[in-house]
Amino acid sequence: MPAQQKKLLFCTAGLLSLACALGTAAAVGSQLWVRGSILCSTGALLVNASGPELHKFIGDIQYGLFSGQRVRQCGLGGRPFQFSFFPDLLRIIPASIHVSVILFCTVLIVFALVGAGFFMFNAFGSPYETLHGPVGLYLWSFICCSCGCLIMILFSSEVKIHHLSEKIANFKEGTFTFKTHSEQFANSFWTILVCSLVQFLNALLIRFAGFEFPFSKSKESGTITGAVDLMY
């Protein structure tokens, strides 16, 4: 492949990796990871609410990795409540999973920036071997893609398996009991999925630039070395 086309591919991959880092950073600070509605089951049972009356007991909830907001509805209008995970909710949430999600987000941001720098270096500089060359580019892309997948798996398990929304809804509630009426992942969660796909696309761009995958390259080099040994 001509050098100009390789430079274009590496520049594109570098910009995509930089966008991945910025998008992940914006997602970490956002409250739009989960959106849903919560039902005040205690109030609804007291008045035997059904149909249109049930909407008076359905509030809203949205949260991210650090903070969020819920609006409780118990028949007397909405009452908003701001909350933060640190240190308020550490006693009721699976703290190890939540901290792991934040840690993998940090790793994704750092390695996406490192990958962007090496992509640009390979586009405009003289590529080195090992971590500066194609093997390193595959490595950064693989780490970022793996971190994105782990973030989605861990956060999904935290929300769905550990019923995070319901625990947040019942935080500091002694009289009323709330249940999750509906919940769905919001924009910031899907941003992580897009970032993972971007890193997979970067690996394809490296391949299109004419560089073999590391395992196939080592296999070919071993074959060539064996043939040379036979000649001598």
mmCIF file with all atom_site columns, C-alpha atoms in Angstrom:
data_model
loop_
_atom_site.group_PDB
_atom_site.id
_atom_site.type_symbol
_atom_site.label_atom_id
_atom_site.label_alt_id
_atom_site.label_comp_id
_atom_site.label_asym_id
_atom_site.label_entity_id
_atom_site.label_seq_id
_atom_site.pdbx_PDB_ins_code
_atom_site.Cartn_x
_atom_site.Cartn_y
_atom_site.Cartn_z
_atom_site.occupancy
_atom_site.B_iso_or_equiv
_atom_site.pdbx_formal_charge
_atom_site.auth_seq_id
_atom_site.auth_comp_id
_atom_site.auth_asym_id
_atom_site.auth_atom_id
_atom_site.pdbx_PDB_model_num
ATOM 1   C CA . MET A 1 1   ? 0.000   0.000   0.000  1.00 0.00 ? 1   MET A CA 1
ATOM 2   C CA . PRO A 1 2   ? 1.344   3.501   -0.814 1.00 0.00 ? 2   PRO A CA 1
ATOM 3   C CA . ALA A 1 3   ? 2.744   5.530   2.064  1.00 0.00 ? 3   ALA A CA 1
ATOM 4   C CA . GLN A 1 4   ? 0.117   8.264   1.671  1.00 0.00 ? 4   GLN A CA 1
ATOM 5   C CA . GLN A 1 5   ? -2.726  5.786   2.068  1.00 0.00 ? 5   GLN A CA 1
ATOM 6   C CA . LYS A 1 6   ? -1.087  4.330   5.174  1.00 0.00 ? 6   LYS A CA 1
ATOM 7   C CA . LYS A 1 7   ? -0.745  7.803   6.642  1.00 0.00 ? 7   LYS A CA 1
ATOM 8   C CA . LEU A 1 8   ? -4.423  8.463   5.942  1.00 0.00 ? 8   LEU A CA 1
ATOM 9   C CA . LEU A 1 9   ? -5.470  5.205   7.614  1.00 0.00 ? 9   LEU A CA 1
ATOM 10  C CA . PHE A 1 10  ? -3.294  5.844   10.673 1.00 0.00 ? 10  PHE A CA 1
ATOM 11  C CA . CYS A 1 11  ? -4.547  9.426   10.973 1.00 0.00 ? 11  CYS A CA 1
ATOM 12  C CA . THR A 1 12  ? -8.138  8.197   10.777 1.00 0.00 ? 12  THR A CA 1
ATOM 13  C CA . ALA A 1 13  ? -7.474  5.555   13.427 1.00 0.00 ? 13  ALA A CA 1
ATOM 14  C CA . GLY A 1 14  ? -5.762  8.124   15.651 1.00 0.00 ? 14  GLY A CA 1
ATOM 15  C CA . LEU A 1 15  ? -8.679  10.536  15.427 1.00 0.00 ? 15  LEU A CA 1
ATOM 16  C CA . LEU A 1 16  ? -11.135 7.725   16.145 1.00 0.00 ? 16  LEU A CA 1
ATOM 17  C CA . SER A 1 17  ? -9.118  6.675   19.181 1.00 0.00 ? 17  SER A CA 1
ATOM 18  C CA . LEU A 1 18  ? -9.008  10.276  20.415 1.00 0.00 ? 18  LEU A CA 1
ATOM 19  C CA . ALA A 1 19  ? -12.786 10.573  19.947 1.00 0.00 ? 19  ALA A CA 1
ATOM 20  C CA . CYS A 1 20  ? -13.145 7.328   21.892 1.00 0.00 ? 20  CYS A CA 1
ATOM 21  C CA . ALA A 1 21  ? -11.175 8.778   24.820 1.00 0.00 ? 21  ALA A CA 1
ATOM 22  C CA . LEU A 1 22  ? -13.157 12.028  24.834 1.00 0.00 ? 22  LEU A CA 1
ATOM 23  C CA . GLY A 1 23  ? -16.469 10.196  24.520 1.00 0.00 ? 23  GLY A CA 1
ATOM 24  C CA . THR A 1 24  ? -15.643 7.898   27.427 1.00 0.00 ? 24  THR A CA 1
ATOM 25  C CA . ALA A 1 25  ? -14.553 10.841  29.573 1.00 0.00 ? 25  ALA A CA 1
ATOM 26  C CA . ALA A 1 26  ? -17.830 12.625  28.825 1.00 0.00 ? 26  ALA A CA 1
ATOM 27  C CA . ALA A 1 27  ? -19.790 9.461   29.626 1.00 0.00 ? 27  ALA A CA 1
ATOM 28  C CA . VAL A 1 28  ? -18.039 9.015   32.984 1.00 0.00 ? 28  VAL A CA 1
ATOM 29  C CA . GLY A 1 29  ? -19.112 12.465  34.140 1.00 0.00 ? 29  GLY A CA 1
ATOM 30  C CA . SER A 1 30  ? -22.659 12.141  32.834 1.00 0.00 ? 30  SER A CA 1
ATOM 31  C CA . GLN A 1 31  ? -25.815 11.075  34.703 1.00 0.00 ? 31  GLN A CA 1
ATOM 32  C CA . LEU A 1 32  ? -27.313 9.475   31.593 1.00 0.00 ? 32  LEU A CA 1
ATOM 33  C CA . TRP A 1 33  ? -26.283 5.854   32.125 1.00 0.00 ? 33  TRP A CA 1
ATOM 34  C CA . VAL A 1 34  ? -29.704 4.613   33.243 1.00 0.00 ? 34  VAL A CA 1
ATOM 35  C CA . ARG A 1 35  ? -33.146 6.141   32.934 1.00 0.00 ? 35  ARG A CA 1
ATOM 36  C CA . GLY A 1 36  ? -36.299 4.660   34.362 1.00 0.00 ? 36  GLY A CA 1
ATOM 37  C CA . SER A 1 37  ? -39.427 5.033   36.418 1.00 0.00 ? 37  SER A CA 1
ATOM 38  C CA . ILE A 1 38  ? -40.146 3.878   39.966 1.00 0.00 ? 38  ILE A CA 1
ATOM 39  C CA . LEU A 1 39  ? -43.501 2.890   41.442 1.00 0.00 ? 39  LEU A CA 1
ATOM 40  C CA . CYS A 1 40  ? -44.472 3.747   45.007 1.00 0.00 ? 40  CYS A CA 1
ATOM 41  C CA . SER A 1 41  ? -46.025 0.353   45.705 1.00 0.00 ? 41  SER A CA 1
ATOM 42  C CA . THR A 1 42  ? -46.982 1.219   49.300 1.00 0.00 ? 42  THR A CA 1
ATOM 43  C CA . GLY A 1 43  ? -49.011 4.272   48.283 1.00 0.00 ? 43  GLY A CA 1
ATOM 44  C CA . ALA A 1 44  ? -50.607 2.473   45.342 1.00 0.00 ? 44  ALA A CA 1
ATOM 45  C CA . LEU A 1 45  ? -51.721 -0.404  47.575 1.00 0.00 ? 45  LEU A CA 1
ATOM 46  C CA . LEU A 1 46  ? -53.124 1.946   50.218 1.00 0.00 ? 46  LEU A CA 1
ATOM 47  C CA . VAL A 1 47  ? -55.585 3.557   47.779 1.00 0.00 ? 47  VAL A CA 1
ATOM 48  C CA . ASN A 1 48  ? -55.849 0.510   45.500 1.00 0.00 ? 48  ASN A CA 1
ATOM 49  C CA . ALA A 1 49  ? -54.731 2.633   42.536 1.00 0.00 ? 49  ALA A CA 1
ATOM 50  C CA . SER A 1 50  ? -55.114 1.294   39.018 1.00 0.00 ? 50  SER A CA 1
ATOM 51  C CA . GLY A 1 51  ? -55.265 2.640   35.490 1.00 0.00 ? 51  GLY A CA 1
ATOM 52  C CA . PRO A 1 52  ? -54.876 6.433   35.241 1.00 0.00 ? 52  PRO A CA 1
ATOM 53  C CA . GLU A 1 53  ? -54.619 6.758   39.031 1.00 0.00 ? 53  GLU A CA 1
ATOM 54  C CA . LEU A 1 54  ? -51.441 4.676   38.993 1.00 0.00 ? 54  LEU A CA 1
ATOM 55  C CA . HIS A 1 55  ? -49.534 7.466   37.226 1.00 0.00 ? 55  HIS A CA 1
ATOM 56  C CA . LYS A 1 56  ? -49.755 9.545   40.411 1.00 0.00 ? 56  LYS A CA 1
ATOM 57  C CA . PHE A 1 57  ? -47.492 7.000   42.095 1.00 0.00 ? 57  PHE A CA 1
ATOM 58  C CA . ILE A 1 58  ? -44.890 6.611   39.329 1.00 0.00 ? 58  ILE A CA 1
ATOM 59  C CA . GLY A 1 59  ? -41.749 8.744   39.630 1.00 0.00 ? 59  GLY A CA 1
ATOM 60  C CA . ASP A 1 60  ? -38.575 9.068   37.579 1.00 0.00 ? 60  ASP A CA 1
ATOM 61  C CA . ILE A 1 61  ? -34.964 8.107   38.183 1.00 0.00 ? 61  ILE A CA 1
ATOM 62  C CA . GLN A 1 62  ? -31.725 8.669   36.296 1.00 0.00 ? 62  GLN A CA 1
ATOM 63  C CA . TYR A 1 63  ? -28.135 8.193   37.352 1.00 0.00 ? 63  TYR A CA 1
ATOM 64  C CA . GLY A 1 64  ? -24.578 7.710   36.190 1.00 0.00 ? 64  GLY A CA 1
ATOM 65  C CA . LEU A 1 65  ? -21.398 6.484   37.843 1.00 0.00 ? 65  LEU A CA 1
ATOM 66  C CA . PHE A 1 66  ? -21.083 9.230   40.445 1.00 0.00 ? 66  PHE A CA 1
ATOM 67  C CA . SER A 1 67  ? -24.454 10.875  40.967 1.00 0.00 ? 67  SER A CA 1
ATOM 68  C CA . GLY A 1 68  ? -28.071 10.959  39.891 1.00 0.00 ? 68  GLY A CA 1
ATOM 69  C CA . GLN A 1 69  ? -31.568 12.182  40.618 1.00 0.00 ? 69  GLN A CA 1
ATOM 70  C CA . ARG A 1 70  ? -34.864 10.572  41.532 1.00 0.00 ? 70  ARG A CA 1
ATOM 71  C CA . VAL A 1 71  ? -38.362 12.040  41.662 1.00 0.00 ? 71  VAL A CA 1
ATOM 72  C CA . ARG A 1 72  ? -40.624 10.187  44.077 1.00 0.00 ? 72  ARG A CA 1
ATOM 73  C CA . GLN A 1 73  ? -44.371 10.220  43.487 1.00 0.00 ? 73  GLN A CA 1
ATOM 74  C CA . CYS A 1 74  ? -46.643 9.065   46.281 1.00 0.00 ? 74  CYS A CA 1
ATOM 75  C CA . GLY A 1 75  ? -49.882 10.741  45.230 1.00 0.00 ? 75  GLY A CA 1
ATOM 76  C CA . LEU A 1 76  ? -48.916 14.209  46.482 1.00 0.00 ? 76  LEU A CA 1
ATOM 77  C CA . GLY A 1 77  ? -46.809 15.442  43.571 1.00 0.00 ? 77  GLY A CA 1
ATOM 78  C CA . GLY A 1 78  ? -43.212 14.886  42.623 1.00 0.00 ? 78  GLY A CA 1
ATOM 79  C CA . ARG A 1 79  ? -40.434 15.390  45.141 1.00 0.00 ? 79  ARG A CA 1
ATOM 80  C CA . PRO A 1 80  ? -36.932 15.474  43.573 1.00 0.00 ? 80  PRO A CA 1
ATOM 81  C CA . PHE A 1 81  ? -33.923 14.135  45.444 1.00 0.00 ? 81  PHE A CA 1
ATOM 82  C CA . GLN A 1 82  ? -30.288 14.439  44.382 1.00 0.00 ? 82  GLN A CA 1
ATOM 83  C CA . PHE A 1 83  ? -27.868 11.716  45.436 1.00 0.00 ? 83  PHE A CA 1
ATOM 84  C CA . SER A 1 84  ? -24.232 10.726  44.964 1.00 0.00 ? 84  SER A CA 1
ATOM 85  C CA . PHE A 1 85  ? -22.645 7.295   45.071 1.00 0.00 ? 85  PHE A CA 1
ATOM 86  C CA . PHE A 1 86  ? -19.624 8.449   47.059 1.00 0.00 ? 86  PHE A CA 1
ATOM 87  C CA . PRO A 1 87  ? -20.018 8.258   49.995 1.00 0.00 ? 87  PRO A CA 1
ATOM 88  C CA . ASP A 1 88  ? -23.823 8.171   50.343 1.00 0.00 ? 88  ASP A CA 1
ATOM 89  C CA . LEU A 1 89  ? -24.717 4.918   48.561 1.00 0.00 ? 89  LEU A CA 1
ATOM 90  C CA . LEU A 1 90  ? -21.625 2.818   49.260 1.00 0.00 ? 90  LEU A CA 1
ATOM 91  C CA . ARG A 1 91  ? -23.443 0.823   51.942 1.00 0.00 ? 91  ARG A CA 1
ATOM 92  C CA . ILE A 1 92  ? -26.291 -0.349  49.702 1.00 0.00 ? 92  ILE A CA 1
ATOM 93  C CA . ILE A 1 93  ? -24.650 -0.849  46.279 1.00 0.00 ? 93  ILE A CA 1
ATOM 94  C CA . PRO A 1 94  ? -22.156 -3.528  45.155 1.00 0.00 ? 94  PRO A CA 1
ATOM 95  C CA . ALA A 1 95  ? -19.204 -1.209  45.727 1.00 0.00 ? 95  ALA A CA 1
ATOM 96  C CA . SER A 1 96  ? -16.560 -3.555  44.270 1.00 0.00 ? 96  SER A CA 1
ATOM 97  C CA . ILE A 1 97  ? -18.382 -3.808  40.933 1.00 0.00 ? 97  ILE A CA 1
ATOM 98  C CA . HIS A 1 98  ? -19.080 -0.079  40.822 1.00 0.00 ? 98  HIS A CA 1
ATOM 99  C CA . VAL A 1 99  ? -15.455 0.841   41.540 1.00 0.00 ? 99  VAL A CA 1
ATOM 100 C CA . SER A 1 100 ? -14.317 -1.699  38.929 1.00 0.00 ? 100 SER A CA 1
ATOM 101 C CA . VAL A 1 101 ? -16.513 -0.007  36.303 1.00 0.00 ? 101 VAL A CA 1
ATOM 102 C CA . ILE A 1 102 ? -14.933 3.366   37.097 1.00 0.00 ? 102 ILE A CA 1
ATOM 103 C CA . LEU A 1 103 ? -11.446 1.808   37.047 1.00 0.00 ? 103 LEU A CA 1
ATOM 104 C CA . PHE A 1 104 ? -11.970 0.213   33.628 1.00 0.00 ? 104 PHE A CA 1
ATOM 105 C CA . CYS A 1 105 ? -13.346 3.518   32.314 1.00 0.00 ? 105 CYS A CA 1
ATOM 106 C CA . THR A 1 106 ? -10.121 5.201   33.441 1.00 0.00 ? 106 THR A CA 1
ATOM 107 C CA . VAL A 1 107 ? -8.012  2.497   31.771 1.00 0.00 ? 107 VAL A CA 1
ATOM 108 C CA . LEU A 1 108 ? -10.036 2.881   28.573 1.00 0.00 ? 108 LEU A CA 1
ATOM 109 C CA . ILE A 1 109 ? -9.468  6.639   28.507 1.00 0.00 ? 109 ILE A CA 1
ATOM 110 C CA . VAL A 1 110 ? -5.723  6.334   29.188 1.00 0.00 ? 110 VAL A CA 1
ATOM 111 C CA . PHE A 1 111 ? -5.041  3.631   26.613 1.00 0.00 ? 111 PHE A CA 1
ATOM 112 C CA . ALA A 1 112 ? -7.260  5.297   24.009 1.00 0.00 ? 112 ALA A CA 1
ATOM 113 C CA . LEU A 1 113 ? -5.107  8.428   24.370 1.00 0.00 ? 113 LEU A CA 1
ATOM 114 C CA . VAL A 1 114 ? -1.926  6.336   24.209 1.00 0.00 ? 114 VAL A CA 1
ATOM 115 C CA . GLY A 1 115 ? -3.239  4.576   21.120 1.00 0.00 ? 115 GLY A CA 1
ATOM 116 C CA . ALA A 1 116 ? -4.126  7.892   19.485 1.00 0.00 ? 116 ALA A CA 1
ATOM 117 C CA . GLY A 1 117 ? -0.577  9.143   20.102 1.00 0.00 ? 117 GLY A CA 1
ATOM 118 C CA . PHE A 1 118 ? 1.023   6.034   18.610 1.00 0.00 ? 118 PHE A CA 1
ATOM 119 C CA . PHE A 1 119 ? -1.293  6.101   15.609 1.00 0.00 ? 119 PHE A CA 1
ATOM 120 C CA . MET A 1 120 ? -0.204  9.651   14.867 1.00 0.00 ? 120 MET A CA 1
ATOM 121 C CA . PHE A 1 121 ? 3.431   8.715   15.492 1.00 0.00 ? 121 PHE A CA 1
ATOM 122 C CA . ASN A 1 122 ? 3.200   5.879   12.982 1.00 0.00 ? 122 ASN A CA 1
ATOM 123 C CA . ALA A 1 123 ? 1.503   8.206   10.499 1.00 0.00 ? 123 ALA A CA 1
ATOM 124 C CA . PHE A 1 124 ? 4.067   11.016  10.562 1.00 0.00 ? 124 PHE A CA 1
ATOM 125 C CA . GLY A 1 125 ? 7.150   9.478   12.187 1.00 0.00 ? 125 GLY A CA 1
ATOM 126 C CA . SER A 1 126 ? 9.336   6.467   11.590 1.00 0.00 ? 126 SER A CA 1
ATOM 127 C CA . PRO A 1 127 ? 7.628   3.465   13.199 1.00 0.00 ? 127 PRO A CA 1
ATOM 128 C CA . TYR A 1 128 ? 9.690   1.453   15.632 1.00 0.00 ? 128 TYR A CA 1
ATOM 129 C CA . GLU A 1 129 ? 9.260   -2.217  16.313 1.00 0.00 ? 129 GLU A CA 1
ATOM 130 C CA . THR A 1 130 ? 7.729   -3.714  19.488 1.00 0.00 ? 130 THR A CA 1
ATOM 131 C CA . LEU A 1 131 ? 5.335   -1.312  21.247 1.00 0.00 ? 131 LEU A CA 1
ATOM 132 C CA . HIS A 1 132 ? 5.814   1.519   18.748 1.00 0.00 ? 132 HIS A CA 1
ATOM 133 C CA . GLY A 1 133 ? 5.020   -0.515  15.681 1.00 0.00 ? 133 GLY A CA 1
ATOM 134 C CA . PRO A 1 134 ? 1.984   -2.448  14.443 1.00 0.00 ? 134 PRO A CA 1
ATOM 135 C CA . VAL A 1 135 ? 2.133   -4.923  17.352 1.00 0.00 ? 135 VAL A CA 1
ATOM 136 C CA . GLY A 1 136 ? 1.730   -2.060  19.801 1.00 0.00 ? 136 GLY A CA 1
ATOM 137 C CA . LEU A 1 137 ? -1.190  -0.628  17.832 1.00 0.00 ? 137 LEU A CA 1
ATOM 138 C CA . TYR A 1 138 ? -2.963  -3.970  17.982 1.00 0.00 ? 138 TYR A CA 1
ATOM 139 C CA . LEU A 1 139 ? -2.224  -4.100  21.716 1.00 0.00 ? 139 LEU A CA 1
ATOM 140 C CA . TRP A 1 140 ? -3.695  -0.670  22.507 1.00 0.00 ? 140 TRP A CA 1
ATOM 141 C CA . SER A 1 141 ? -6.797  -1.378  20.432 1.00 0.00 ? 141 SER A CA 1
ATOM 142 C CA . PHE A 1 142 ? -7.280  -4.776  22.068 1.00 0.00 ? 142 PHE A CA 1
ATOM 143 C CA . ILE A 1 143 ? -6.952  -3.347  25.593 1.00 0.00 ? 143 ILE A CA 1
ATOM 144 C CA . CYS A 1 144 ? -9.447  -0.547  24.871 1.00 0.00 ? 144 CYS A CA 1
ATOM 145 C CA . CYS A 1 145 ? -11.956 -2.895  23.253 1.00 0.00 ? 145 CYS A CA 1
ATOM 146 C CA . SER A 1 146 ? -11.664 -5.359  26.148 1.00 0.00 ? 146 SER A CA 1
ATOM 147 C CA . CYS A 1 147 ? -12.134 -2.604  28.735 1.00 0.00 ? 147 CYS A CA 1
ATOM 148 C CA . GLY A 1 148 ? -15.243 -1.359  26.927 1.00 0.00 ? 148 GLY A CA 1
ATOM 149 C CA . CYS A 1 149 ? -16.749 -4.857  26.948 1.00 0.00 ? 149 CYS A CA 1
ATOM 150 C CA . LEU A 1 150 ? -15.938 -5.325  30.647 1.00 0.00 ? 150 LEU A CA 1
ATOM 151 C CA . ILE A 1 151 ? -17.513 -1.972  31.504 1.00 0.00 ? 151 ILE A CA 1
ATOM 152 C CA . MET A 1 152 ? -20.752 -2.933  29.794 1.00 0.00 ? 152 MET A CA 1
ATOM 153 C CA . ILE A 1 153 ? -20.844 -6.410  31.350 1.00 0.00 ? 153 ILE A CA 1
ATOM 154 C CA . LEU A 1 154 ? -20.104 -5.210  34.889 1.00 0.00 ? 154 LEU A CA 1
ATOM 155 C CA . PHE A 1 155 ? -22.482 -2.263  34.794 1.00 0.00 ? 155 PHE A CA 1
ATOM 156 C CA . SER A 1 156 ? -25.253 -4.372  33.259 1.00 0.00 ? 156 SER A CA 1
ATOM 157 C CA . SER A 1 157 ? -24.872 -6.949  36.032 1.00 0.00 ? 157 SER A CA 1
ATOM 158 C CA . GLU A 1 158 ? -24.910 -4.186  38.624 1.00 0.00 ? 158 GLU A CA 1
ATOM 159 C CA . VAL A 1 159 ? -28.168 -2.775  37.264 1.00 0.00 ? 159 VAL A CA 1
ATOM 160 C CA . LYS A 1 160 ? -30.007 -5.957  36.320 1.00 0.00 ? 160 LYS A CA 1
ATOM 161 C CA . ILE A 1 161 ? -28.710 -8.645  38.676 1.00 0.00 ? 161 ILE A CA 1
ATOM 162 C CA . HIS A 1 162 ? -28.140 -6.503  41.776 1.00 0.00 ? 162 HIS A CA 1
ATOM 163 C CA . HIS A 1 163 ? -31.247 -4.314  41.131 1.00 0.00 ? 163 HIS A CA 1
ATOM 164 C CA . LEU A 1 164 ? -29.345 -1.056  41.453 1.00 0.00 ? 164 LEU A CA 1
ATOM 165 C CA . SER A 1 165 ? -32.275 1.189   40.509 1.00 0.00 ? 165 SER A CA 1
ATOM 166 C CA . GLU A 1 166 ? -34.487 -0.336  43.185 1.00 0.00 ? 166 GLU A CA 1
ATOM 167 C CA . LYS A 1 167 ? -31.809 0.039   45.849 1.00 0.00 ? 167 LYS A CA 1
ATOM 168 C CA . ILE A 1 168 ? -31.340 3.691   44.935 1.00 0.00 ? 168 ILE A CA 1
ATOM 169 C CA . ALA A 1 169 ? -35.104 4.290   44.910 1.00 0.00 ? 169 ALA A CA 1
ATOM 170 C CA . ASN A 1 170 ? -35.442 2.908   48.457 1.00 0.00 ? 170 ASN A CA 1
ATOM 171 C CA . PHE A 1 171 ? -32.451 4.800   49.820 1.00 0.00 ? 171 PHE A CA 1
ATOM 172 C CA . LYS A 1 172 ? -33.429 6.571   53.095 1.00 0.00 ? 172 LYS A CA 1
ATOM 173 C CA . GLU A 1 173 ? -37.053 5.478   52.739 1.00 0.00 ? 173 GLU A CA 1
ATOM 174 C CA . GLY A 1 174 ? -38.526 4.129   55.946 1.00 0.00 ? 174 GLY A CA 1
ATOM 175 C CA . THR A 1 175 ? -42.270 4.318   55.254 1.00 0.00 ? 175 THR A CA 1
ATOM 176 C CA . PHE A 1 176 ? -42.747 3.800   51.539 1.00 0.00 ? 176 PHE A CA 1
ATOM 177 C CA . THR A 1 177 ? -41.439 0.978   49.374 1.00 0.00 ? 177 THR A CA 1
ATOM 178 C CA . PHE A 1 178 ? -40.519 1.613   45.759 1.00 0.00 ? 178 PHE A CA 1
ATOM 179 C CA . LYS A 1 179 ? -40.236 -0.885  42.926 1.00 0.00 ? 179 LYS A CA 1
ATOM 180 C CA . THR A 1 180 ? -38.692 -0.473  39.493 1.00 0.00 ? 180 THR A CA 1
ATOM 181 C CA . HIS A 1 181 ? -41.490 0.153   37.020 1.00 0.00 ? 181 HIS A CA 1
ATOM 182 C CA . SER A 1 182 ? -39.259 0.481   33.948 1.00 0.00 ? 182 SER A CA 1
ATOM 183 C CA . GLU A 1 183 ? -35.594 1.092   33.215 1.00 0.00 ? 183 GLU A CA 1
ATOM 184 C CA . GLN A 1 184 ? -33.394 1.322   30.166 1.00 0.00 ? 184 GLN A CA 1
ATOM 185 C CA . PHE A 1 185 ? -29.775 2.144   29.479 1.00 0.00 ? 185 PHE A CA 1
ATOM 186 C CA . ALA A 1 186 ? -29.273 5.720   28.323 1.00 0.00 ? 186 ALA A CA 1
ATOM 187 C CA . ASN A 1 187 ? -26.877 7.529   25.999 1.00 0.00 ? 187 ASN A CA 1
ATOM 188 C CA . SER A 1 188 ? -23.679 7.296   28.062 1.00 0.00 ? 188 SER A CA 1
ATOM 189 C CA . PHE A 1 189 ? -23.926 3.518   28.347 1.00 0.00 ? 189 PHE A CA 1
ATOM 190 C CA . TRP A 1 190 ? -24.278 3.150   24.586 1.00 0.00 ? 190 TRP A CA 1
ATOM 191 C CA . THR A 1 191 ? -21.346 5.524   24.125 1.00 0.00 ? 191 THR A CA 1
ATOM 192 C CA . ILE A 1 192 ? -19.139 2.838   25.686 1.00 0.00 ? 192 ILE A CA 1
ATOM 193 C CA . LEU A 1 193 ? -20.462 0.318   23.141 1.00 0.00 ? 193 LEU A CA 1
ATOM 194 C CA . VAL A 1 194 ? -19.624 2.711   20.294 1.00 0.00 ? 194 VAL A CA 1
ATOM 195 C CA . CYS A 1 195 ? -16.109 3.217   21.710 1.00 0.00 ? 195 CYS A CA 1
ATOM 196 C CA . SER A 1 196 ? -15.573 -0.548  21.811 1.00 0.00 ? 196 SER A CA 1
ATOM 197 C CA . LEU A 1 197 ? -16.671 -0.858  18.191 1.00 0.00 ? 197 LEU A CA 1
ATOM 198 C CA . VAL A 1 198 ? -14.365 2.032   17.249 1.00 0.00 ? 198 VAL A CA 1
ATOM 199 C CA . GLN A 1 199 ? -11.377 0.212   18.727 1.00 0.00 ? 199 GLN A CA 1
ATOM 200 C CA . PHE A 1 200 ? -12.309 -2.931  16.800 1.00 0.00 ? 200 PHE A CA 1
ATOM 201 C CA . LEU A 1 201 ? -12.504 -0.782  13.651 1.00 0.00 ? 201 LEU A CA 1
ATOM 202 C CA . ASN A 1 202 ? -9.022  0.551   14.406 1.00 0.00 ? 202 ASN A CA 1
ATOM 203 C CA . ALA A 1 203 ? -7.672  -3.000  14.401 1.00 0.00 ? 203 ALA A CA 1
ATOM 204 C CA . LEU A 1 204 ? -9.212  -3.508  10.959 1.00 0.00 ? 204 LEU A CA 1
ATOM 205 C CA . LEU A 1 205 ? -7.630  -0.267  9.738  1.00 0.00 ? 205 LEU A CA 1
ATOM 206 C CA . ILE A 1 206 ? -4.213  -1.531  10.850 1.00 0.00 ? 206 ILE A CA 1
ATOM 207 C CA . ARG A 1 207 ? -4.844  -4.711  8.894  1.00 0.00 ? 207 ARG A CA 1
ATOM 208 C CA . PHE A 1 208 ? -5.933  -2.731  5.815  1.00 0.00 ? 208 PHE A CA 1
ATOM 209 C CA . ALA A 1 209 ? -2.684  -0.759  6.052  1.00 0.00 ? 209 ALA A CA 1
ATOM 210 C CA . GLY A 1 210 ? -0.875  -3.983  5.200  1.00 0.00 ? 210 GLY A CA 1
ATOM 211 C CA . PHE A 1 211 ? 0.238   -5.174  8.645  1.00 0.00 ? 211 PHE A CA 1
ATOM 212 C CA . GLU A 1 212 ? -0.448  -8.773  9.617  1.00 0.00 ? 212 GLU A CA 1
ATOM 213 C CA . PHE A 1 213 ? -1.859  -9.714  12.976 1.00 0.00 ? 213 PHE A CA 1
ATOM 214 C CA . PRO A 1 214 ? 0.909   -10.395 15.526 1.00 0.00 ? 214 PRO A CA 1
ATOM 215 C CA . PHE A 1 215 ? 0.295   -14.147 15.819 1.00 0.00 ? 215 PHE A CA 1
ATOM 216 C CA . SER A 1 216 ? 0.240   -14.678 12.056 1.00 0.00 ? 216 SER A CA 1
ATOM 217 C CA . LYS A 1 217 ? 3.373   -12.564 11.650 1.00 0.00 ? 217 LYS A CA 1
ATOM 218 C CA . SER A 1 218 ? 5.343   -14.569 14.176 1.00 0.00 ? 218 SER A CA 1
ATOM 219 C CA . LYS A 1 219 ? 4.220   -17.797 12.535 1.00 0.00 ? 219 LYS A CA 1
ATOM 220 C CA . GLU A 1 220 ? 5.447   -16.624 9.138  1.00 0.00 ? 220 GLU A CA 1
ATOM 221 C CA . SER A 1 221 ? 8.784   -15.471 10.541 1.00 0.00 ? 221 SER A CA 1
ATOM 222 C CA . GLY A 1 222 ? 9.295   -18.871 12.128 1.00 0.00 ? 222 GLY A CA 1
ATOM 223 C CA . THR A 1 223 ? 8.647   -20.551 8.792  1.00 0.00 ? 223 THR A CA 1
ATOM 224 C CA . ILE A 1 224 ? 11.148  -18.307 6.997  1.00 0.00 ? 224 ILE A CA 1
ATOM 225 C CA . THR A 1 225 ? 13.800  -18.914 9.650  1.00 0.00 ? 225 THR A CA 1
ATOM 226 C CA . GLY A 1 226 ? 13.339  -22.675 9.315  1.00 0.00 ? 226 GLY A CA 1
ATOM 227 C CA . ALA A 1 227 ? 13.758  -22.491 5.534  1.00 0.00 ? 227 ALA A CA 1
ATOM 228 C CA . VAL A 1 228 ? 16.967  -20.488 5.884  1.00 0.00 ? 228 VAL A CA 1
ATOM 229 C CA . ASP A 1 229 ? 18.360  -23.022 8.330  1.00 0.00 ? 229 ASP A CA 1
ATOM 230 C CA . LEU A 1 230 ? 17.682  -25.816 5.871  1.00 0.00 ? 230 LEU A CA 1
ATOM 231 C CA . MET A 1 231 ? 19.539  -23.931 3.145  1.00 0.00 ? 231 MET A CA 1
ATOM 232 C CA . TYR A 1 232 ? 22.684  -23.808 5.246  1.00 0.00 ? 232 TYR A CA 1
#
